Structures are given as structure tokens and as C-alpha cells.
Coordinates of C-alpha atoms and ligand atoms in Angstrom, one line a residue:
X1 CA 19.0 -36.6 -56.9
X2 CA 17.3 -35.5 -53.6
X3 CA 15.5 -32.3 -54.1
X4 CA 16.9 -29.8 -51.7
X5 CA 13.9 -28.1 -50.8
X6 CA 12.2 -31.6 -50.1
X7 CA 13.3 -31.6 -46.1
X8 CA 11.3 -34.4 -45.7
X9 CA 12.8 -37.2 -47.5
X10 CA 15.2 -39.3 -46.5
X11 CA 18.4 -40.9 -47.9
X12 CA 16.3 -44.0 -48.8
X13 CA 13.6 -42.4 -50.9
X14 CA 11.1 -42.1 -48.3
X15 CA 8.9 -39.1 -47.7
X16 CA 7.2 -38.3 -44.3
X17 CA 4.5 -36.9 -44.8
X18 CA 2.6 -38.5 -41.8
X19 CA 3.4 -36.1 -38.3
X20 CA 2.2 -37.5 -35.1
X21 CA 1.9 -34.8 -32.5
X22 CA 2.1 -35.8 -29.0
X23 CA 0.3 -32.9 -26.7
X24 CA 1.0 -33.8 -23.4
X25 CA 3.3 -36.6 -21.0
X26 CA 0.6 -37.1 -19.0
X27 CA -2.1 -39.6 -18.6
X28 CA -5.3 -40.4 -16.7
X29 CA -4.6 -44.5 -17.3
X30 CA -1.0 -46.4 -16.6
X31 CA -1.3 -49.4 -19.3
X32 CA 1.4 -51.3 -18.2
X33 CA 3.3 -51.8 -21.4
X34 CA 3.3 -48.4 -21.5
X35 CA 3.7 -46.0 -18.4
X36 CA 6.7 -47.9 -16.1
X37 CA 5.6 -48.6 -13.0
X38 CA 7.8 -45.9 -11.2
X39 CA 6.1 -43.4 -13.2
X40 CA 8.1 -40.6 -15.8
X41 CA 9.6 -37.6 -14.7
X42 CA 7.8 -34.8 -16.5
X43 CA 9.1 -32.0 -18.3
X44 CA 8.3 -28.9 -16.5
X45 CA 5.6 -27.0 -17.9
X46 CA 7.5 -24.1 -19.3
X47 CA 9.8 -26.6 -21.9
X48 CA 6.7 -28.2 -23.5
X49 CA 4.9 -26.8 -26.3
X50 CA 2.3 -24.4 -26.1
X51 CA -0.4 -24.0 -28.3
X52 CA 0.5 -21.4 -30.8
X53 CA 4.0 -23.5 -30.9
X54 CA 2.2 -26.6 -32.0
X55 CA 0.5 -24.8 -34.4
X56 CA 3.6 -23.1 -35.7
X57 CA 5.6 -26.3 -36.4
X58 CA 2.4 -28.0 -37.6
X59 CA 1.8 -25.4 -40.2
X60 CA 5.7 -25.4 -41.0
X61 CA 5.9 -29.5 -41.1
X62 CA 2.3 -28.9 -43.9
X63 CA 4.3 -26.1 -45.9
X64 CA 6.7 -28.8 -46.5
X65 CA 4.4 -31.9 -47.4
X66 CA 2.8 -33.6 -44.4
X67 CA -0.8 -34.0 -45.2
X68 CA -1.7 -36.2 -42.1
X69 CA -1.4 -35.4 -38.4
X70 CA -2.1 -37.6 -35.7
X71 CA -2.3 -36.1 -32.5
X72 CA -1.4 -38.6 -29.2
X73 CA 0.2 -38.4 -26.1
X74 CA 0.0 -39.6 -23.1
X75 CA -3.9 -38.7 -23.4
X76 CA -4.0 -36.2 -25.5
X77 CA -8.1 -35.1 -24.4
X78 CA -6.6 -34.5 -20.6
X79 CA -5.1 -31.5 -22.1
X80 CA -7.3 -28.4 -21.1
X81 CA -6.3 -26.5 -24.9
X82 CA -6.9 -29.4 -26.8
X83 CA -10.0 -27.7 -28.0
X84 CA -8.8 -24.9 -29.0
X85 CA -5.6 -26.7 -30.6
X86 CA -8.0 -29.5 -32.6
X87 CA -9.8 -26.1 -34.4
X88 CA -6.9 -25.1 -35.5
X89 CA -5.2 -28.0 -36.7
X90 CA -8.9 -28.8 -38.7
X91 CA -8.3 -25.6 -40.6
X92 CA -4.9 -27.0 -42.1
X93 CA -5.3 -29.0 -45.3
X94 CA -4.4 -32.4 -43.5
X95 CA -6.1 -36.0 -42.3
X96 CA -6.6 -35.2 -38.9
X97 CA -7.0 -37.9 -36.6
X98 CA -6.3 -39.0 -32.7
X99 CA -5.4 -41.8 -30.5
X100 CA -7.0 -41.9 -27.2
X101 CA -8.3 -44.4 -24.2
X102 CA -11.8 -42.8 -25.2
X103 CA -11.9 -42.3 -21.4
X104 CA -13.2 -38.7 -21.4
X105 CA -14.2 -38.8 -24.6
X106 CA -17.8 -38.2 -24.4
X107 CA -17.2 -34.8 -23.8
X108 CA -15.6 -33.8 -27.0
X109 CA -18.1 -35.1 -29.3
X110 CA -19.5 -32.3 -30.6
X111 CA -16.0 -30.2 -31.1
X112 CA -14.7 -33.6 -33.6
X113 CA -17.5 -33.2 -35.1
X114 CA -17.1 -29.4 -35.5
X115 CA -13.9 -30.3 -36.9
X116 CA -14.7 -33.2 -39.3
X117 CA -12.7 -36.0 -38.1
X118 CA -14.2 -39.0 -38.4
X119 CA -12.1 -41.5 -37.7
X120 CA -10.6 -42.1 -33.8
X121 CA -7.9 -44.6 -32.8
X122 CA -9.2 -45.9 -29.4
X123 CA -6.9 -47.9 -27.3
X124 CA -8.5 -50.8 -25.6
X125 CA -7.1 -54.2 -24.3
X126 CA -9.5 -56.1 -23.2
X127 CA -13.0 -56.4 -22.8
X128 CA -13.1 -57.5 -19.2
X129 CA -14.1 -55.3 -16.6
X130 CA -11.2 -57.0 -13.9
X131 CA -8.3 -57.3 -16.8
X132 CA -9.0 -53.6 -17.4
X133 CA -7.9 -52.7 -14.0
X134 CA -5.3 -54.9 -13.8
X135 CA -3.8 -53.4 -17.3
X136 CA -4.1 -49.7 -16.4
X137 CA -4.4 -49.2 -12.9
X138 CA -7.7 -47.5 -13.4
X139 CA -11.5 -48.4 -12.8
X140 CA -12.2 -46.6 -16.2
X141 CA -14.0 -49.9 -18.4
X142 CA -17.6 -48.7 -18.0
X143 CA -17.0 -45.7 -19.4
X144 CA -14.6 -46.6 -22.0
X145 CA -17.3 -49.6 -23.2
X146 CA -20.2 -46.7 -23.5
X147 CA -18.4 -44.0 -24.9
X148 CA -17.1 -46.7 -27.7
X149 CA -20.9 -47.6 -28.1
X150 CA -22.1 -43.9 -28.5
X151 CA -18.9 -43.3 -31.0
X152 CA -20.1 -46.1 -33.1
X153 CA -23.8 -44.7 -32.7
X154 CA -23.3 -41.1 -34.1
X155 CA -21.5 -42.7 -37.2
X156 CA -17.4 -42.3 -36.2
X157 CA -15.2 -44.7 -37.6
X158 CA -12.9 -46.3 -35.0
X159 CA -10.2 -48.6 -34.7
X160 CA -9.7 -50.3 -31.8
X161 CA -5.7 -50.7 -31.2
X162 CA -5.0 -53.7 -28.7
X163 CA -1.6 -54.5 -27.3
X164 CA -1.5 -58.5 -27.2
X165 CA 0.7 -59.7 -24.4
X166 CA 1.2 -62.9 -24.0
X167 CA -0.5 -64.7 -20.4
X168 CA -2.3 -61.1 -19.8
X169 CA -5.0 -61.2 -22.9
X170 CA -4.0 -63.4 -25.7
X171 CA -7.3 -65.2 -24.7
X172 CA -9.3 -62.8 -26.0
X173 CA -8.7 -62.9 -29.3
X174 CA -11.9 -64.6 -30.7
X175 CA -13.6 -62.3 -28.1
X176 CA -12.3 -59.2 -29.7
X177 CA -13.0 -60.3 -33.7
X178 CA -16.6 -61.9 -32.5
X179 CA -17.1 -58.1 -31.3
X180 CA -16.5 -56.8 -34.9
X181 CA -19.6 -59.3 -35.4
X182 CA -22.5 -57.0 -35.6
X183 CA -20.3 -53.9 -35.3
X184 CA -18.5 -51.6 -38.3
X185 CA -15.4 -51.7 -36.0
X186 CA -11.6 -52.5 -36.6
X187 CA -9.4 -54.4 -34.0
X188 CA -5.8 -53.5 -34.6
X189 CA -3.3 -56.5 -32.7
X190 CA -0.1 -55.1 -31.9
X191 CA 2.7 -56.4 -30.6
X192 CA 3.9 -55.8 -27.7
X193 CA 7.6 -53.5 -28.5
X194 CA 10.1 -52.2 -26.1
X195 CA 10.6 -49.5 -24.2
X196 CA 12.2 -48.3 -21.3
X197 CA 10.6 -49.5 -18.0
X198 CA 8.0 -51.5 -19.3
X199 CA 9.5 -55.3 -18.7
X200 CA 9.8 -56.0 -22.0
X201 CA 10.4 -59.9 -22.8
X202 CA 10.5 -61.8 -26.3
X203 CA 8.4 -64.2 -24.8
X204 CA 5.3 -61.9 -24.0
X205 CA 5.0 -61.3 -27.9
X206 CA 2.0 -62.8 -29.2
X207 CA 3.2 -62.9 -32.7
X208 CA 1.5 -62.7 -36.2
X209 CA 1.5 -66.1 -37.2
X210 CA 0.5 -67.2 -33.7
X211 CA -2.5 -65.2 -33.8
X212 CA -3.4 -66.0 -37.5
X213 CA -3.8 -70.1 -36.3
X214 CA -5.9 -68.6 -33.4
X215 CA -8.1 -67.8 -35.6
X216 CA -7.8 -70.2 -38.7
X217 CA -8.4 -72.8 -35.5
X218 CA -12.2 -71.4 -34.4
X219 CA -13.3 -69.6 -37.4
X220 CA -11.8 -72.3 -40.2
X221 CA -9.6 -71.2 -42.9
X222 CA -11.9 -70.8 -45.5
X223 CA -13.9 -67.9 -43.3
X224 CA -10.4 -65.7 -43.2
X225 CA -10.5 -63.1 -45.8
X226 CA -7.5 -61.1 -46.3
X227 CA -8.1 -57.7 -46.9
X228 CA -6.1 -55.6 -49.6
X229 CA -3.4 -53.1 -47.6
X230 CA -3.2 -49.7 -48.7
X231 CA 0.2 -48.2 -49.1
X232 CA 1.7 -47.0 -46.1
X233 CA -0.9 -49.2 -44.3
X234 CA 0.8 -50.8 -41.1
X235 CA -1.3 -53.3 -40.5
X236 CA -2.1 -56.4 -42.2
X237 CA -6.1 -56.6 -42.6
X238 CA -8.4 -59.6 -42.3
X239 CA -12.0 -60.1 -41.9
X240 CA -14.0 -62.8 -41.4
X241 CA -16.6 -63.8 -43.7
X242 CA -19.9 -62.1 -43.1
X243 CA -18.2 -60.0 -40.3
X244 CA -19.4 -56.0 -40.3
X245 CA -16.0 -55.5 -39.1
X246 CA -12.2 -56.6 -39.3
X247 CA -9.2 -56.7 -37.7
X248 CA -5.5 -56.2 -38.6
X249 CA -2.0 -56.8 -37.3
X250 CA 0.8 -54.6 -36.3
X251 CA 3.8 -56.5 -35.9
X252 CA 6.2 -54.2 -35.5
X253 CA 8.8 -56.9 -33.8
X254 CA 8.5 -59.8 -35.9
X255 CA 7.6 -58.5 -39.1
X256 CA 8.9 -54.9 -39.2
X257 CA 7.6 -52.4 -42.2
X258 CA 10.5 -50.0 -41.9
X259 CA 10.8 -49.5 -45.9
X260 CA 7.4 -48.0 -46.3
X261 CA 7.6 -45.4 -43.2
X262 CA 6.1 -42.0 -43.7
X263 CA 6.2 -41.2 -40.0
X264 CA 7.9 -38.8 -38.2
X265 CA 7.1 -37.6 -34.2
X266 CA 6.9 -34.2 -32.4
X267 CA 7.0 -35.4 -28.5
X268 CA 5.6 -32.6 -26.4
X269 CA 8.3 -31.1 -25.5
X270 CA 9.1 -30.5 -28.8
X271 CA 11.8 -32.6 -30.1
X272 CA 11.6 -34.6 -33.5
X273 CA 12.1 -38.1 -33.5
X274 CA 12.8 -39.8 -36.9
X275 CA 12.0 -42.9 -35.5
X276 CA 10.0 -45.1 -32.8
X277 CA 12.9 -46.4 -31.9
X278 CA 16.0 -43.7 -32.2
X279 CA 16.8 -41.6 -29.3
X280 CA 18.7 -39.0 -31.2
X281 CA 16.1 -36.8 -31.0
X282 CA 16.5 -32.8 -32.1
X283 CA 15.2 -29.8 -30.5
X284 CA 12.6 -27.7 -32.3
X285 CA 11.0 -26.1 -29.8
X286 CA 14.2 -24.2 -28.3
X287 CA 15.4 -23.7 -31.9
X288 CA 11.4 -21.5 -32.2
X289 CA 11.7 -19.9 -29.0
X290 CA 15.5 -18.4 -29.7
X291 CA 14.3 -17.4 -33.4
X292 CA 17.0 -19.8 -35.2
X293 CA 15.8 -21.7 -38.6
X294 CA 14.0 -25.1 -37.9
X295 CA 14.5 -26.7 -41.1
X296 CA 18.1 -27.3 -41.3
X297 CA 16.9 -29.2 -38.0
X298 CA 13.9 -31.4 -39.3
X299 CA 16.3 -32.1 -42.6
X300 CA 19.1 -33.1 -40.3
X301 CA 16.7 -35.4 -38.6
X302 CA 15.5 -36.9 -41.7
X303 CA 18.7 -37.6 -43.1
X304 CA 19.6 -39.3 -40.0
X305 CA 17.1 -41.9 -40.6
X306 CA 18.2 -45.0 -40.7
X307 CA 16.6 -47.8 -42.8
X308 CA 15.6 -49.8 -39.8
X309 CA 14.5 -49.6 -37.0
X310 CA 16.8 -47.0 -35.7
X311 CA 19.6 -49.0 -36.5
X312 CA 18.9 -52.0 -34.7
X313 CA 18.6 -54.4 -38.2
X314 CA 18.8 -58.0 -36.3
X315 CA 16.5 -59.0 -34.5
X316 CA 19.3 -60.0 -31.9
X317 CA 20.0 -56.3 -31.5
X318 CA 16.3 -55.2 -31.5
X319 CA 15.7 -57.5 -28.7
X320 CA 18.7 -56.6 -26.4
X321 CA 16.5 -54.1 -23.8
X322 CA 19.5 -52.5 -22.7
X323 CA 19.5 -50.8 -26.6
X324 CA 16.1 -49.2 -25.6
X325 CA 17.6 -47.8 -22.5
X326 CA 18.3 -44.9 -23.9
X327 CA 14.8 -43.8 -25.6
X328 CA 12.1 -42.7 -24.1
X329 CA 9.2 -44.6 -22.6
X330 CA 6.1 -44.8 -24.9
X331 CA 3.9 -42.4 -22.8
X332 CA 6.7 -39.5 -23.4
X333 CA 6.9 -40.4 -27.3
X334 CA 3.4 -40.5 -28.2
X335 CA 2.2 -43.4 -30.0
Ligands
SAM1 N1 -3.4 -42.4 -24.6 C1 -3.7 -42.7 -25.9 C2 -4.0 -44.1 -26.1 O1 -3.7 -44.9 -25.3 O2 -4.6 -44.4 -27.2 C3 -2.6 -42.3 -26.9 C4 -1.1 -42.5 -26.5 S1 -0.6 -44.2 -26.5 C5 1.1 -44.1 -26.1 C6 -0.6 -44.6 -28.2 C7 -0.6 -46.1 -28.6 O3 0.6 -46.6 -28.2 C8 -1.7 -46.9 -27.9 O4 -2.5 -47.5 -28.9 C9 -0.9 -47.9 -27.1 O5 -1.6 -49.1 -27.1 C10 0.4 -48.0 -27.9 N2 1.5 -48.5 -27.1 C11 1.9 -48.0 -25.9 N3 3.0 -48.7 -25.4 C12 3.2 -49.7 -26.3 C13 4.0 -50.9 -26.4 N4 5.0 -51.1 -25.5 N5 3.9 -51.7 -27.4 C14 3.0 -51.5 -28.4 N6 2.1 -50.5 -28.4 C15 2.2 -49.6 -27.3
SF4_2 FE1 -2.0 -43.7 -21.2 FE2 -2.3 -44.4 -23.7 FE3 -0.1 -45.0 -22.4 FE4 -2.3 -46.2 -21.7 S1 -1.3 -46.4 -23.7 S2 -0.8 -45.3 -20.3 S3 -3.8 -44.7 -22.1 S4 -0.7 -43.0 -22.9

């Protein structure tokens, strides 16, 4: 029997206790797979969370079991509270952490070490100067290259997420794990998933298995290590043999790991989203401005949950676009 003060499980047993917080819509990059190329209408300021708001429902989603917090965006560093809102989420008893394009990242060094988090999701897709600019519109790579170097020099851990698309930089695979050579970094492969605007095709996917013979073909079978997951772990983990570092992959299309999700999403406008995927989304923010209870709302949104991917169980389904018409794109969601 489900425990009723347990808001955060769902109708298949599984407990969320993992809250990614996205802080703004905005970004200083346009990764293609992520920002469509029309660009997103923004929510006006006065709809999107302030500060004390996201420390509210942070504090409220903790009271009821969430002991990790992500916080994403859009970049969430462009924000000009973020300080101010990283000290205060450091005080809760949680795994902080963030997701960023390391871009301006140099400049917050000292404040995540002021606030103990040690380990930083950097999103990074290639290691060539051109493809950068050609993935995200932006002449960034310099910067993102030394602030990764200085990250990995004052001792952070980081994890580099890559979103593998096929004919844009599937051919730097063995580029990216020869980087993990001398380094104490991770490479994450994702696939590429679906989302409004952002020209989504089966045939871009660069999928698990394919990338697996990549690199059983250069490195030989017998130097592929598989590493042992931990639960809730979304990636599958891999080193090679006398590597510093590893990598892992994220299939989220071919191999989905619905049955272990923990996650749930506050976008910055603050809605909940019970999944990636689900555009029923419900309103918290409006619910804390007009005084009115918010857990009935987060348990209504848990309960909604479906087992898979928001529904969408075949693959067929999954990868009919027009389904994802209705969600958000993935700079709105928050990663
Ligand atoms: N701006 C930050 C960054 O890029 O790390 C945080 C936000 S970004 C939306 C979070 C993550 O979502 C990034 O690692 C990005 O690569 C991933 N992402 C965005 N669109 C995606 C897509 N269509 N498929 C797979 N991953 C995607
Ligand atoms: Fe910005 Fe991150 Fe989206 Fe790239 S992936 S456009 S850096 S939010």
C-alpha cells in the first residue's frame, strides 16, 4: 500500500527523489539538437521563478524526500542570482550538482567551491574548434577547452555529456575516449531524443551497439572494461584498459531505463514535469503565489506517471515527431 504522506512515489513503486531545477530559458549557445532554429518564445519575466520561489519548492520537494538537485536550464550560470540561489540550495541536505556549457564558468569557481560541489556536468560536443561553431552558433570552444582544463586542475570531477548525431560528430568518438587518456574525465554519449523544433530523425541516432563496435574495432575487445552501474545510474559505463578516465552511454531511444527513474523537473517557470517526455505538466508556481496547497499538485503529478516514456511504449510511437509536438523544446525543460 502506497503511503499517503509519500507524495513522491508513483503507482509503479518508484520514488523521485532526484529534482532537476531548471533556472532560466535562456542561453548564451544554440546547440542545434537543442534550441530550434527559430528560437523559443520566452516566458515573460514576471511568470518565472524567482529566487525565494525556487528555494521554497526546493525546500518543500527535500521535506518530502528528494536528496539530489540538479540545477540546468538553458544555462543556468547566465542567470545573474545564481549565486545567491547555489548558497542556498548548498545549505539543504542534498547532492547538489549542475549542468552547464562551462562557457562562463571560470568565474564561479570559487562560489562551487564555497558551496562544496564537486562534481559538474559539462556539455561538450566536439573537440573541434569549426564543428563547435557549426553545433552552437557560437565562437565559445577556446574558452570552453580552458575552463574544462582549469576545472580538471583545481580537482572537480566532471562529466562530459556529448550528444552523438549521426554525420555531424560520430567521428569523434575515439577522439573523445583517447581524451579520457591522461585525464580523470568521463565522456557521457547520448543519443540524440526528440523534441520540438530540433529536426529530429531515427537515422541521426548514433546508437549503443553502434558505438560499442566503434570502439571494440580500434581499441580491441579485450581492452573494454565494463564498469559496474550504480542504481539509478543512466548510463552504461566503460573504460578502457589503463585509461584515467571512462565513458558511458545514455540511450535514452534505443534502450530506455524508464523502470529505474527517480527524476522529476521543475522548468523555470515553474511547472512540474513527471517526465522528459510528458507535456501534462502542472503549475506550482501559480499554485505558491495564490497561497493554495502544492502537494496535492506534485502527488497528482506523480501519480500521473506513466511507466514509459510518457506513454509512448513502442518505439513506433516514440519515434512519430508529431507526438513530441506538444512538449516543450529541451532548452525550456532543462536537461
Ligand atoms: N546549458 C546546459 C548544458 O548545455 O549543459 C544545461 C542545459 S542542456 C538542455 C542539458 C543537457 O541536455 C545537455 O547535456 C544537452 O546536451 C542535453 N540535450 C539537449 N537537447 C538534447 C537532445 N535533443 N537530445 C539529447 N540530449 C539533449
Ligand atoms: Fe544551451 Fe545547453 Fe541547450 Fe546548448 S544544450 S543550447 S548550451 S541549453
Amino acid at each position: 500500500m502506497i503511503d499517503k504522506s509519500d507524495i513522491l512515489t508513483d503507482n509503479f513503486g518508484r520514488r523521485h527523489t532526484y529534482l532537476r531545477i531548471s533556472l532560466t530559458e535562456r542561453c548564451n549557445l544554440r546547440c542545434l539538437y537543442c534550441m530550434p532554429k527559430e528560437g523559443v518564445e520566452l516566458t515573460p519575466k514576471k511568470y518565472l521563478m524567482q529566487s525565494n520561489e525556487i528555494i521554497y519548492l526546493a525546500k518543500l520537494f527535500v521535506k518530502y524526500g528528494v536528496n539530489k538537485i540538479r540545477l540546468t536550464g538553458g544555462e543556468p550560470l547566465i542567470r545573474k542570482d545564481f549565486p545567491e540561489i547555489v548558497r542556498k540550495l548548498s545549505q539543504l541536505p542534498v547532492d547538489l550538482s549542475i549542468t552547464t556549457n562551462a562557457v562562463i564558468i571560470n568565474k564561479h569557481l570559487e562560489l562551487l567551491q564555497e558551496c562544496n560541489i564537486k562534481t559538474l556536468n559539462v556539455s561538450l560536443d566536439t573537440l573541434q574548434e569549426k564543428r563547435f561553431k557549426t553545433i552552437t552558433f557560437r565562437n565559445n570552444f577556446k574558452h570552453v577547452i580552458q575552463n574544462i582544463q582549469e576545472l580538471l586542475k583545481q580537482g572537480f570531477n566532471i562529466k562530459i555529456n556529448v550528444v552523438l548525431m549521426k554525420g555531424v560528430n560520430d567521428d569523434e568518438i575515439i577522439d573523445f575516449i583517447n581524451f579520457t587518456k591522461n585525464r580523470n574525465i568521463a565522456f557521457r554519449f547520448i543519443e540524440f531524443m526528440p523534441f520540438v523544433g530540433n529536426k529530429w530523425k531515427r537515422d541521426k541516432i548514433v546508437s549503443y551497439e553502434s558505438i560499442l563496435n566503434v570502439v571494440k574495432n580500434y581499441f580491441g575487445e579485450e581492452k573494454l572494461i565494463f564498469l559496474v552501474n550504480k542504481t539509478h545510474d543512466t548510463s552504461r559505463n566503460f573504460k578502457i584498459k589503463d585509461f584515467q578516465g571512462s565513458f558511458g552511454i545514455i540511450s535514452t531511444v534505443t534502450n530506455p531505463f524508464c523502470d529505474q527513474c527517480n527524476r522529476i523537473r521543475l522548468t523555470a517557470d515553474g511547472k512540474i514535469k513527471n517526465c522528459l517526455f510528458s507535456s501534462k505538466e502542472k503549475d506550482l508556481l501559480t499554485a505558491l503565489r495564490e497561497g493554495n496547497p502544492i502537494e496535492p499538485i506534485i502527488s497528482r503529478a506523480i501519480l500521473s506517471k506513466k511507466l514509459v516514456r510518457s506513454g509512448m511504449t513502442t518505439s513506433e510511437d516514440f519515434e512519430n515527431t508529431e507526438k513530441h509536438n506538444e512538449n516543450r523544446s529541451m532548452i525550456t525543460i532543462g536537461g
